[in-house]
Each structure stands twice: as C-alpha cells, then as structure tokens.
Amino acid sequence: MPNPAKNWLAITRRRGLWISAFVVALVLLVSNLDGSLASATEQTLPQRFEPANTAELLSKANAIPVKVGAYIENYHDLSLQGRRFVAEGYYWLEWPDSLEEILDANEIAPGDIVEITNQIDEWDSKIRSVTPGARKLPNGNNYYQVRFSGNFYIPDLNLKLSPFESLTLPLIIEVQDDQLALQNSNVVLVGDQGKDQLLGSYSEIDGYKISSTALEPMVHSYGTSWGQDKGNLTYPAIQVVTKLRSSGFSSFLTWVFPLLIVVGIVLLAPSVAGELGDIRLAIPSTGMLTLIFLQQTYDSTLPPLDYLTFLDWLYAAGYLISIATFLLFVWGTNAYQGADEDQKITTLTRINKVDTIFQLGSVISMAVVASLAWKA
C-alpha cells in the first residue's frame, strides 16, 4: 500500500525545488534586465567641466588673471533626495586694468563678470554687491565683493556606500559673458585663498563632518554654439569644494543596526524546535515585511538611483535570507508532519542539522555580500 504521508512529502520536496529554482531565476532575470535596458536606452552625456591647468593658462602672453576668493558663512537644508543645499556667504573678484578696459568696451558691469553656475531657484536666492561698484585697491587692481544666499544643485552625487557616504558640495563660480571666454579675452580665474579661511563657524551640517575645503580652478565647455556660430567657447571657472563624510557611528545605529536586528531574529528562528512549524513559519514572513518598511523609510531620504547602495545590497541579502528561511521551514514542517511516528525523532534531528548549516551559511553569505558591496 502506498504511504500517503510519504507521497505528500515527495510532492512537497518537488514543490520546494520548483520554488527555489523560481527565486534563483528571478534574481538572475532582474540582474540581467538592468544591464540590457541601460544599453538600449541610456544616453551618455560628456563631462563638460574639466580641471584647469592655471600655470599653463597664465603662461600665454594675453592671459588676464582674475583672483577669486570666497567665504561660506554656513551650509544648511541639505537634501539628498532633491540633490540640493543652501549656502550663504561672500565671494570677491580682483582684476587688473587690462580687464577693466575690456569691461568698459563691452559694457559689462562688475556684477556680470561671473555667475554661480549651479544656482537653482533664483526666485528664492539673493545676490547683491557689498559696495555700489568696483573700487580701486592700493596695488592698482579693481575689487568687487558680492554677498549671496541661495539654493545650489549637487551635480556629482555618489551614494554607493550610503549610509556611509562622502559628499561634495560645490559652489561653481564661472565667467558668464562670451567676451571673457578663453578664446576671446583669455581671462583666467585664480584662487585667492592665501591664509584666509573658506568656511565660517556655522558651516557644519548635522550628521556630517567636514573633511576638507578648497578652491579648484576649472574650465567649462558647453559643447554648443548657442545657435549663433560662436564655436565651442570655453569659460574659466573656479569652484569652492567642501567635502563631507557621514558620521559612521550615527549612520550605523540609524540604518544598519535595525536591519541586522531583523535579520538576526530571522536567523535565530531555526533554533526554535523543529516540531513547532506554525511558529517557525510566522517569523521569516514577519521579518520580510519589517525589512520592506525599513527599506522604504531609507529610500525616502534618497533620490532615485540607477544603482544599489551599500545598504540596498544588505537589504537584498536580508530578503533572500528571509525567503530561504521560509522555504526551509516549509520543508521542515512538511518533513516532520509527513514522517512516520517511529521516524519523528530521526526526522527532527535531520531538520535541526540542516537548520544549523543554514544559519552558518546565511551568516557567511551576509558577510560576503557586505564585503563585495563595500568594494563595488
């Protein structure tokens, strides 16, 4: 006579294999789908900002050096989701009479020599001159100072190591008039830092520590003739770069620690006695839902990304562990329920052995995923 319990156990094993194969195929499909869609639809945009070799530009006979200095009083309202921040402070220009003649000939006001390129929401920004116009310095040069307060865009945002990310907050000051481009007047912006500080006492941002601040000369080529056959003009620029790094301990407690607690509870579930199938099955499904809500809260602080962050990889590993734990419990519960009475103890021993191997393998897999995601 065929044994119904053994037939049910065989059917359950086959179903478990099919479910496992489905999960693996789904993971492979998603990983390949991202690459195929990117190659079919992605347009690569060239980087128009490049570092400037100031010494080489100044070596030309017609070069006109313009000193640019800046002082950031404070940063605030940093938004990674909006890729923006608010900054307030001053910048100033110092130029020789050779440039003053060009300005007068082309009717260019001192306030129109440069602009802050990554400024956004001009309606909510303030840029005003400290003095009515340019004034003469004792060395014969012309001096002009501006106070600014506004919203600024973060052009380069790398969050692959989030929540342990490093940020670069730039303030890009660029020549804006065509007559002052390198091909026309060869104006060269030179950083006027000297011994002055670039940041004020209120420039800290909560959750981050400032690692460095510097003035970096650049050149900007837009790659367009503006519809006037001007050719590709190159505009000198200089950026105030403030580099921040997140607080490691705070980021760990806020984002990583809750994830590890949930995954740890799921991994402890196999330690529950194998005959308590209903209790065991409830733990990984509850853990899965908790992970989903935690990740949604985390993703709400970030902009849409075309790559996975470090924490996203940990969540992905946590999801797979939860699914695998549920499948393990389905197998264990059916194996125990379908075993003959005289085989219950033997079956339970085998279930506990598989549970222990699964726990060790999951911990190792989590560590491997974290290591690979950190180095990616």
mmCIF file of C-alpha atoms in Angstrom:
data_model
loop_
_atom_site.group_PDB
_atom_site.id
_atom_site.type_symbol
_atom_site.label_atom_id
_atom_site.label_comp_id
_atom_site.label_asym_id
_atom_site.label_seq_id
_atom_site.Cartn_x
_atom_site.Cartn_y
_atom_site.Cartn_z
ATOM 1 C CA MET A 1 0.000 0.000 0.000
ATOM 2 C CA PRO A 2 1.387 3.421 -0.900
ATOM 3 C CA ASN A 3 2.035 5.654 2.069
ATOM 4 C CA PRO A 4 0.063 8.951 1.693
ATOM 5 C CA ALA A 5 2.416 10.766 4.068
ATOM 6 C CA LYS A 6 5.464 9.780 2.030
ATOM 7 C CA ASN A 7 3.727 10.757 -1.223
ATOM 8 C CA TRP A 8 2.871 14.140 0.274
ATOM 9 C CA LEU A 9 6.483 14.563 1.406
ATOM 10 C CA ALA A 10 7.759 13.789 -2.110
ATOM 11 C CA ILE A 11 5.332 16.265 -3.626
ATOM 12 C CA THR A 12 6.414 18.913 -1.110
ATOM 13 C CA ARG A 13 10.075 18.355 -1.915
ATOM 14 C CA ARG A 14 9.415 18.780 -5.635
ATOM 15 C CA ARG A 15 7.479 21.971 -4.954
ATOM 16 C CA GLY A 16 10.346 23.267 -2.831
ATOM 17 C CA LEU A 17 12.771 22.652 -5.686
ATOM 18 C CA TRP A 18 10.491 24.456 -8.113
ATOM 19 C CA ILE A 19 10.130 27.437 -5.773
ATOM 20 C CA SER A 20 13.896 27.604 -5.218
ATOM 21 C CA ALA A 21 14.514 27.477 -8.965
ATOM 22 C CA PHE A 22 11.956 30.258 -9.459
ATOM 23 C CA VAL A 23 13.652 32.528 -6.898
ATOM 24 C CA VAL A 24 17.085 31.963 -8.466
ATOM 25 C CA ALA A 25 15.728 32.595 -11.970
ATOM 26 C CA LEU A 26 14.016 35.784 -10.766
ATOM 27 C CA VAL A 27 17.258 37.117 -9.274
ATOM 28 C CA LEU A 28 19.175 36.370 -12.488
ATOM 29 C CA LEU A 29 16.451 37.970 -14.606
ATOM 30 C CA VAL A 30 16.457 41.194 -12.596
ATOM 31 C CA SER A 31 20.260 41.440 -12.634
ATOM 32 C CA ASN A 32 20.397 40.973 -16.419
ATOM 33 C CA LEU A 33 17.384 43.188 -17.096
ATOM 34 C CA ASP A 34 19.084 46.269 -15.653
ATOM 35 C CA GLY A 35 22.076 45.901 -17.972
ATOM 36 C CA SER A 36 20.009 45.254 -21.103
ATOM 37 C CA LEU A 37 17.715 48.227 -20.507
ATOM 38 C CA ALA A 38 20.654 50.551 -19.819
ATOM 39 C CA SER A 39 22.442 49.555 -23.012
ATOM 40 C CA ALA A 40 19.288 50.044 -25.075
ATOM 41 C CA THR A 41 18.102 53.401 -23.764
ATOM 42 C CA GLU A 42 20.916 55.143 -21.895
ATOM 43 C CA GLN A 43 22.457 58.252 -23.443
ATOM 44 C CA THR A 44 25.964 59.098 -22.306
ATOM 45 C CA LEU A 45 26.488 62.795 -21.635
ATOM 46 C CA PRO A 46 30.058 64.123 -21.799
ATOM 47 C CA GLN A 47 31.603 65.798 -18.777
ATOM 48 C CA ARG A 48 31.858 69.486 -19.658
ATOM 49 C CA PHE A 49 33.746 70.585 -16.541
ATOM 50 C CA GLU A 50 37.438 69.805 -16.522
ATOM 51 C CA PRO A 51 40.259 70.742 -14.135
ATOM 52 C CA ALA A 52 42.225 73.758 -15.331
ATOM 53 C CA ASN A 53 45.999 73.987 -15.503
ATOM 54 C CA THR A 54 46.288 77.528 -14.175
ATOM 55 C CA ALA A 55 50.050 77.790 -14.705
ATOM 56 C CA GLU A 56 49.716 76.786 -18.358
ATOM 57 C CA LEU A 57 46.848 79.224 -18.984
ATOM 58 C CA LEU A 58 48.720 82.094 -17.336
ATOM 59 C CA SER A 59 51.842 81.369 -19.405
ATOM 60 C CA LYS A 60 50.149 82.761 -22.520
ATOM 61 C CA ALA A 61 51.053 86.346 -23.394
ATOM 62 C CA ASN A 62 47.474 87.661 -23.462
ATOM 63 C CA ALA A 63 46.320 85.948 -20.256
ATOM 64 C CA ILE A 64 44.409 88.149 -17.794
ATOM 65 C CA PRO A 65 44.453 86.790 -14.218
ATOM 66 C CA VAL A 66 41.386 87.393 -12.091
ATOM 67 C CA LYS A 67 41.611 86.488 -8.430
ATOM 68 C CA VAL A 68 38.524 84.835 -6.972
ATOM 69 C CA GLY A 69 38.016 84.369 -3.246
ATOM 70 C CA ALA A 70 35.107 83.017 -1.219
ATOM 71 C CA TYR A 71 33.895 82.697 2.338
ATOM 72 C CA ILE A 72 30.984 80.383 3.199
ATOM 73 C CA GLU A 73 29.235 81.534 6.369
ATOM 74 C CA ASN A 74 27.011 78.482 6.678
ATOM 75 C CA TYR A 75 25.502 75.474 4.964
ATOM 76 C CA HIS A 76 22.031 74.202 5.808
ATOM 77 C CA ASP A 77 18.946 72.429 4.434
ATOM 78 C CA LEU A 78 20.956 69.674 2.756
ATOM 79 C CA SER A 79 18.600 67.399 0.797
ATOM 80 C CA LEU A 80 19.980 64.257 -0.815
ATOM 81 C CA GLN A 81 16.580 63.488 -2.305
ATOM 82 C CA GLY A 82 16.468 66.882 -4.009
ATOM 83 C CA ARG A 83 20.245 66.934 -4.666
ATOM 84 C CA ARG A 84 20.472 70.434 -3.266
ATOM 85 C CA PHE A 85 21.710 72.521 -0.378
ATOM 86 C CA VAL A 86 21.520 76.113 0.859
ATOM 87 C CA ALA A 87 24.655 78.203 1.322
ATOM 88 C CA GLU A 88 25.261 81.761 2.424
ATOM 89 C CA GLY A 89 28.441 83.784 2.264
ATOM 90 C CA TYR A 90 30.615 86.060 0.141
ATOM 91 C CA TYR A 91 32.770 85.908 -2.947
ATOM 92 C CA TRP A 92 35.030 88.615 -4.366
ATOM 93 C CA LEU A 93 36.934 89.397 -7.548
ATOM 94 C CA GLU A 94 40.178 91.274 -8.152
ATOM 95 C CA TRP A 95 41.256 92.128 -11.693
ATOM 96 C CA PRO A 96 43.823 94.371 -13.431
ATOM 97 C CA ASP A 97 43.110 97.423 -15.592
ATOM 98 C CA SER A 98 43.624 95.362 -18.746
ATOM 99 C CA LEU A 99 40.367 93.576 -17.971
ATOM 100 C CA GLU A 100 38.699 96.822 -16.891
ATOM 101 C CA GLU A 101 39.231 98.178 -20.401
ATOM 102 C CA ILE A 102 37.501 95.131 -21.881
ATOM 103 C CA LEU A 103 34.613 95.521 -19.457
ATOM 104 C CA ASP A 104 34.152 99.180 -20.367
ATOM 105 C CA ALA A 105 34.387 98.490 -24.103
ATOM 106 C CA ASN A 106 31.718 95.769 -23.932
ATOM 107 C CA GLU A 107 29.588 97.495 -21.273
ATOM 108 C CA ILE A 108 29.957 94.599 -18.839
ATOM 109 C CA ALA A 109 29.100 95.513 -15.245
ATOM 110 C CA PRO A 110 31.245 94.104 -12.413
ATOM 111 C CA GLY A 111 28.284 92.045 -11.226
ATOM 112 C CA ASP A 112 28.046 90.379 -14.655
ATOM 113 C CA ILE A 113 31.625 89.139 -14.819
ATOM 114 C CA VAL A 114 30.806 85.816 -13.152
ATOM 115 C CA GLU A 115 27.793 83.805 -12.103
ATOM 116 C CA ILE A 116 27.231 80.840 -9.795
ATOM 117 C CA THR A 117 26.513 78.120 -12.332
ATOM 118 C CA ASN A 118 24.899 75.523 -10.061
ATOM 119 C CA GLN A 119 22.475 78.010 -8.508
ATOM 120 C CA ILE A 120 18.814 76.947 -8.679
ATOM 121 C CA ASP A 121 15.530 78.595 -7.683
ATOM 122 C CA GLU A 122 16.694 82.125 -8.416
ATOM 123 C CA TRP A 123 13.390 83.452 -7.099
ATOM 124 C CA ASP A 124 14.417 82.182 -3.660
ATOM 125 C CA SER A 125 18.019 83.421 -3.827
ATOM 126 C CA LYS A 126 19.692 86.721 -3.067
ATOM 127 C CA ILE A 127 22.865 88.006 -4.715
ATOM 128 C CA ARG A 128 23.839 91.606 -4.059
ATOM 129 C CA SER A 129 27.006 93.647 -4.178
ATOM 130 C CA VAL A 130 28.514 94.781 -0.914
ATOM 131 C CA THR A 131 29.609 98.085 -2.486
ATOM 132 C CA PRO A 132 27.857 100.118 -5.207
ATOM 133 C CA GLY A 133 30.536 99.169 -7.744
ATOM 134 C CA ALA A 134 34.149 98.158 -8.158
ATOM 135 C CA ARG A 135 36.729 100.071 -6.161
ATOM 136 C CA LYS A 136 40.448 100.601 -6.590
ATOM 137 C CA LEU A 137 42.937 98.776 -4.391
ATOM 138 C CA PRO A 138 46.301 100.244 -3.336
ATOM 139 C CA ASN A 139 48.038 97.910 -5.809
ATOM 140 C CA GLY A 140 46.045 99.445 -8.686
ATOM 141 C CA ASN A 141 43.718 96.482 -9.233
ATOM 142 C CA ASN A 142 39.939 96.617 -9.162
ATOM 143 C CA TYR A 143 37.976 94.905 -6.384
ATOM 144 C CA TYR A 144 34.345 93.798 -6.242
ATOM 145 C CA GLN A 145 32.598 91.877 -3.436
ATOM 146 C CA VAL A 146 29.259 90.070 -3.518
ATOM 147 C CA ARG A 147 27.093 88.560 -0.811
ATOM 148 C CA PHE A 148 24.985 85.558 -1.799
ATOM 149 C CA SER A 149 22.328 83.360 -0.258
ATOM 150 C CA GLY A 150 20.637 80.679 -2.294
ATOM 151 C CA ASN A 151 19.855 77.116 -3.243
ATOM 152 C CA PHE A 152 22.509 75.158 -5.097
ATOM 153 C CA TYR A 153 22.498 71.906 -7.038
ATOM 154 C CA ILE A 154 24.820 68.977 -6.310
ATOM 155 C CA PRO A 155 25.978 67.829 -9.780
ATOM 156 C CA ASP A 156 28.011 64.815 -8.646
ATOM 157 C CA LEU A 157 26.326 62.610 -6.063
ATOM 158 C CA ASN A 158 27.873 59.213 -5.361
ATOM 159 C CA LEU A 159 25.830 57.243 -2.834
ATOM 160 C CA LYS A 160 27.160 53.750 -3.485
ATOM 161 C CA LEU A 161 28.451 53.491 0.086
ATOM 162 C CA SER A 162 25.332 55.021 1.634
ATOM 163 C CA PRO A 163 24.650 55.406 4.537
ATOM 164 C CA PHE A 164 28.427 55.800 4.950
ATOM 165 C CA GLU A 165 28.696 58.204 2.027
ATOM 166 C CA SER A 166 31.041 61.074 1.304
ATOM 167 C CA LEU A 167 29.531 64.197 -0.253
ATOM 168 C CA THR A 168 30.984 67.040 -2.277
ATOM 169 C CA LEU A 169 29.182 70.371 -2.028
ATOM 170 C CA PRO A 170 30.414 72.654 -4.829
ATOM 171 C CA LEU A 171 29.902 76.347 -5.378
ATOM 172 C CA ILE A 172 30.819 76.859 -9.047
ATOM 173 C CA ILE A 173 31.773 80.462 -9.916
ATOM 174 C CA GLU A 174 32.072 80.835 -13.696
ATOM 175 C CA VAL A 175 32.689 83.622 -16.210
ATOM 176 C CA GLN A 176 29.369 84.252 -17.936
ATOM 177 C CA ASP A 177 29.986 86.746 -20.763
ATOM 178 C CA ASP A 178 31.172 85.408 -24.130
ATOM 179 C CA GLN A 179 33.683 88.255 -24.472
ATOM 180 C CA LEU A 180 35.513 86.920 -21.408
ATOM 181 C CA ALA A 181 35.861 83.343 -22.666
ATOM 182 C CA LEU A 182 39.339 81.884 -23.084
ATOM 183 C CA GLN A 183 39.124 82.131 -26.886
ATOM 184 C CA ASN A 184 38.294 85.861 -26.739
ATOM 185 C CA SER A 185 39.911 87.615 -23.790
ATOM 186 C CA ASN A 186 41.692 84.650 -22.181
ATOM 187 C CA VAL A 187 40.511 85.512 -18.678
ATOM 188 C CA VAL A 188 41.957 83.047 -16.151
ATOM 189 C CA LEU A 189 40.351 82.638 -12.729
ATOM 190 C CA VAL A 190 42.891 82.158 -9.953
ATOM 191 C CA GLY A 191 42.004 81.105 -6.420
ATOM 192 C CA ASP A 192 42.611 83.850 -3.852
ATOM 193 C CA GLN A 193 42.761 81.754 -0.724
ATOM 194 C CA GLY A 194 46.053 82.716 0.895
ATOM 195 C CA LYS A 195 45.866 82.299 4.657
ATOM 196 C CA ASP A 196 42.157 83.101 4.789
ATOM 197 C CA GLN A 197 39.621 80.532 5.915
ATOM 198 C CA LEU A 198 36.984 79.414 3.438
ATOM 199 C CA LEU A 199 34.353 78.405 5.974
ATOM 200 C CA GLY A 200 32.679 80.179 8.865
ATOM 201 C CA SER A 201 31.793 78.908 12.312
ATOM 202 C CA TYR A 202 28.256 77.872 11.301
ATOM 203 C CA SER A 203 29.096 75.828 8.228
ATOM 204 C CA GLU A 204 28.601 72.442 9.895
ATOM 205 C CA ILE A 205 25.774 70.195 8.683
ATOM 206 C CA ASP A 206 24.094 67.852 11.152
ATOM 207 C CA GLY A 207 25.031 64.233 10.573
ATOM 208 C CA TYR A 208 28.182 65.066 8.598
ATOM 209 C CA LYS A 209 31.732 66.122 9.335
ATOM 210 C CA ILE A 210 33.704 68.463 7.079
ATOM 211 C CA SER A 211 36.870 66.755 5.871
ATOM 212 C CA SER A 212 38.301 69.442 3.571
ATOM 213 C CA THR A 213 37.564 72.670 1.685
ATOM 214 C CA ALA A 214 39.469 74.045 -1.292
ATOM 215 C CA LEU A 215 39.315 76.347 -4.297
ATOM 216 C CA GLU A 216 39.685 74.355 -7.506
ATOM 217 C CA PRO A 217 40.181 76.087 -10.906
ATOM 218 C CA MET A 218 38.226 74.619 -13.804
ATOM 219 C CA VAL A 219 37.198 75.245 -17.393
ATOM 220 C CA HIS A 220 33.715 74.713 -18.768
ATOM 221 C CA SER A 221 32.845 73.911 -22.361
ATOM 222 C CA TYR A 222 29.109 73.738 -23.058
ATOM 223 C CA GLY A 223 29.504 71.990 -26.403
ATOM 224 C CA THR A 224 27.091 74.311 -28.199
ATOM 225 C CA SER A 225 27.358 77.363 -30.432
ATOM 226 C CA TRP A 226 24.147 78.814 -28.932
ATOM 227 C CA GLY A 227 22.707 78.994 -32.444
ATOM 228 C CA GLN A 228 24.999 81.898 -33.378
ATOM 229 C CA ASP A 229 28.009 80.122 -34.926
ATOM 230 C CA LYS A 230 30.206 81.121 -31.987
ATOM 231 C CA GLY A 231 32.052 77.847 -31.934
ATOM 232 C CA ASN A 232 32.651 75.920 -28.743
ATOM 233 C CA LEU A 233 33.721 78.619 -26.330
ATOM 234 C CA THR A 234 35.499 77.626 -23.131
ATOM 235 C CA TYR A 235 34.682 79.543 -19.976
ATOM 236 C CA PRO A 236 37.063 79.732 -17.000
ATOM 237 C CA ALA A 237 35.559 78.730 -13.674
ATOM 238 C CA ILE A 238 36.551 78.070 -10.103
ATOM 239 C CA GLN A 239 34.662 76.064 -7.533
ATOM 240 C CA VAL A 240 34.603 76.126 -3.761
ATOM 241 C CA VAL A 241 34.578 72.424 -2.901
ATOM 242 C CA THR A 242 33.547 71.313 0.565
ATOM 243 C CA LYS A 243 33.856 67.586 1.206
ATOM 244 C CA LEU A 244 31.728 65.968 3.877
ATOM 245 C CA ARG A 245 31.590 62.478 5.299
ATOM 246 C CA SER A 246 28.725 60.993 7.242
ATOM 247 C CA SER A 247 29.085 60.065 10.881
ATOM 248 C CA GLY A 248 29.854 56.348 10.860
ATOM 249 C CA PHE A 249 28.544 55.531 14.335
ATOM 250 C CA SER A 250 25.338 57.520 13.882
ATOM 251 C CA SER A 251 24.697 56.028 10.421
ATOM 252 C CA PHE A 252 25.270 52.512 11.740
ATOM 253 C CA LEU A 253 22.835 52.910 14.631
ATOM 254 C CA THR A 254 20.213 54.647 12.486
ATOM 255 C CA TRP A 255 20.197 52.444 9.382
ATOM 256 C CA VAL A 256 22.327 49.303 9.642
ATOM 257 C CA PHE A 257 21.630 48.216 13.217
ATOM 258 C CA PRO A 258 17.816 47.842 12.771
ATOM 259 C CA LEU A 259 18.441 45.777 9.643
ATOM 260 C CA LEU A 260 20.865 43.487 11.475
ATOM 261 C CA ILE A 261 18.396 43.040 14.338
ATOM 262 C CA VAL A 262 15.621 41.898 11.982
ATOM 263 C CA VAL A 263 17.926 39.582 10.010
ATOM 264 C CA GLY A 264 19.349 38.270 13.275
ATOM 265 C CA ILE A 265 15.869 37.392 14.539
ATOM 266 C CA VAL A 266 15.148 35.581 11.269
ATOM 267 C CA LEU A 267 18.420 33.665 11.582
ATOM 268 C CA LEU A 268 17.596 32.705 15.168
ATOM 269 C CA ALA A 269 14.248 31.284 14.078
ATOM 270 C CA PRO A 270 15.749 27.914 13.012
ATOM 271 C CA SER A 271 16.777 27.486 16.656
ATOM 272 C CA VAL A 272 13.089 27.077 17.514
ATOM 273 C CA ALA A 273 12.181 23.409 17.891
ATOM 274 C CA GLY A 274 11.504 21.785 14.524
ATOM 275 C CA GLU A 275 8.101 20.432 15.563
ATOM 276 C CA LEU A 276 6.771 23.988 16.147
ATOM 277 C CA GLY A 277 6.098 24.543 12.465
ATOM 278 C CA ASP A 278 3.432 27.245 12.776
ATOM 279 C CA ILE A 279 5.614 29.450 14.968
ATOM 280 C CA ARG A 280 8.655 28.961 12.751
ATOM 281 C CA LEU A 281 6.752 29.860 9.573
ATOM 282 C CA ALA A 282 5.494 33.141 11.054
ATOM 283 C CA ILE A 283 8.950 34.551 11.851
ATOM 284 C CA PRO A 284 10.526 34.943 8.360
ATOM 285 C CA SER A 285 7.342 36.374 6.830
ATOM 286 C CA THR A 286 7.123 38.958 9.621
ATOM 287 C CA GLY A 287 10.824 39.716 9.182
ATOM 288 C CA MET A 288 10.305 40.202 5.436
ATOM 289 C CA LEU A 289 7.548 42.764 5.986
ATOM 290 C CA THR A 290 9.656 44.610 8.543
ATOM 291 C CA LEU A 291 12.586 44.790 6.129
ATOM 292 C CA ILE A 292 10.329 46.190 3.418
ATOM 293 C CA PHE A 293 9.110 49.016 5.667
ATOM 294 C CA LEU A 294 12.647 49.772 6.848
ATOM 295 C CA GLN A 295 13.940 50.000 3.280
ATOM 296 C CA GLN A 296 11.058 52.218 2.192
ATOM 297 C CA THR A 297 11.912 54.631 5.007
ATOM 298 C CA TYR A 298 15.570 54.604 3.943
ATOM 299 C CA ASP A 299 14.794 55.087 0.231
ATOM 300 C CA SER A 300 12.561 58.076 1.007
ATOM 301 C CA THR A 301 15.698 60.026 2.016
ATOM 302 C CA LEU A 302 17.492 59.392 -1.302
ATOM 303 C CA PRO A 303 16.878 60.425 -4.916
ATOM 304 C CA PRO A 304 16.017 57.716 -7.477
ATOM 305 C CA LEU A 305 19.283 55.917 -8.257
ATOM 306 C CA ASP A 306 20.331 53.683 -11.149
ATOM 307 C CA TYR A 307 22.482 51.560 -8.840
ATOM 308 C CA LEU A 308 22.208 49.848 -5.476
ATOM 309 C CA THR A 309 23.706 51.437 -2.410
ATOM 310 C CA PHE A 310 25.656 49.523 0.205
ATOM 311 C CA LEU A 311 22.571 49.328 2.421
ATOM 312 C CA ASP A 312 20.387 48.222 -0.517
ATOM 313 C CA TRP A 313 22.677 45.231 -1.005
ATOM 314 C CA LEU A 314 22.292 44.347 2.675
ATOM 315 C CA TYR A 315 18.517 44.578 2.343
ATOM 316 C CA ALA A 316 18.633 42.355 -0.749
ATOM 317 C CA ALA A 317 20.638 39.783 1.210
ATOM 318 C CA GLY A 318 18.134 40.074 4.067
ATOM 319 C CA TYR A 319 15.234 39.425 1.676
ATOM 320 C CA LEU A 320 16.889 36.312 0.241
ATOM 321 C CA ILE A 321 17.672 35.021 3.728
ATOM 322 C CA SER A 322 14.042 35.542 4.776
ATOM 323 C CA ILE A 323 12.729 33.758 1.675
ATOM 324 C CA ALA A 324 15.201 30.908 2.082
ATOM 325 C CA THR A 325 14.307 30.594 5.767
ATOM 326 C CA PHE A 326 10.611 30.381 4.904
ATOM 327 C CA LEU A 327 11.294 27.689 2.303
ATOM 328 C CA LEU A 328 13.444 25.844 4.830
ATOM 329 C CA PHE A 329 10.623 25.895 7.353
ATOM 330 C CA VAL A 330 8.094 24.724 4.751
ATOM 331 C CA TRP A 331 10.351 21.772 4.022
ATOM 332 C CA GLY A 332 10.990 21.071 7.715
ATOM 333 C CA THR A 333 7.337 21.312 8.731
ATOM 334 C CA ASN A 334 6.157 19.003 5.932
ATOM 335 C CA ALA A 335 9.009 16.582 6.554
ATOM 336 C CA TYR A 336 8.140 16.353 10.244
ATOM 337 C CA GLN A 337 4.391 16.108 9.700
ATOM 338 C CA GLY A 338 4.787 13.516 6.946
ATOM 339 C CA ALA A 339 7.186 11.263 8.838
ATOM 340 C CA ASP A 340 6.017 8.076 10.490
ATOM 341 C CA GLU A 341 5.752 8.121 14.271
ATOM 342 C CA ASP A 342 8.823 5.937 14.659
ATOM 343 C CA GLN A 343 10.760 8.314 12.352
ATOM 344 C CA LYS A 344 9.787 11.585 14.060
ATOM 345 C CA ILE A 345 12.916 11.813 16.201
ATOM 346 C CA THR A 346 15.222 10.945 13.293
ATOM 347 C CA THR A 347 13.480 13.485 11.064
ATOM 348 C CA LEU A 348 13.675 16.161 13.764
ATOM 349 C CA THR A 349 17.404 15.516 14.179
ATOM 350 C CA ARG A 350 17.913 15.933 10.441
ATOM 351 C CA ILE A 351 15.873 19.148 10.425
ATOM 352 C CA ASN A 352 17.933 20.617 13.271
ATOM 353 C CA LYS A 353 21.167 19.705 11.480
ATOM 354 C CA VAL A 354 20.033 21.385 8.267
ATOM 355 C CA ASP A 355 18.909 24.411 10.296
ATOM 356 C CA THR A 356 22.362 24.783 11.842
ATOM 357 C CA ILE A 357 24.083 24.518 8.463
ATOM 358 C CA PHE A 358 21.651 27.069 7.038
ATOM 359 C CA GLN A 359 22.324 29.521 9.882
ATOM 360 C CA LEU A 360 26.094 29.337 9.414
ATOM 361 C CA GLY A 361 25.770 29.635 5.637
ATOM 362 C CA SER A 362 23.483 32.658 5.935
ATOM 363 C CA VAL A 363 25.859 34.499 8.262
ATOM 364 C CA ILE A 364 28.773 33.840 5.904
ATOM 365 C CA SER A 365 26.686 34.906 2.891
ATOM 366 C CA MET A 366 25.684 38.152 4.626
ATOM 367 C CA ALA A 367 29.335 38.925 5.384
ATOM 368 C CA VAL A 368 30.371 38.161 1.782
ATOM 369 C CA VAL A 369 27.624 40.388 0.346
ATOM 370 C CA ALA A 370 28.617 43.238 2.681
ATOM 371 C CA SER A 371 32.289 42.889 1.687
ATOM 372 C CA LEU A 372 31.550 42.805 -2.060
ATOM 373 C CA ALA A 373 29.082 45.729 -1.825
ATOM 374 C CA TRP A 374 31.635 47.841 0.049
ATOM 375 C CA LYS A 375 34.314 47.213 -2.577
ATOM 376 C CA ALA A 376 31.979 47.650 -5.582
#
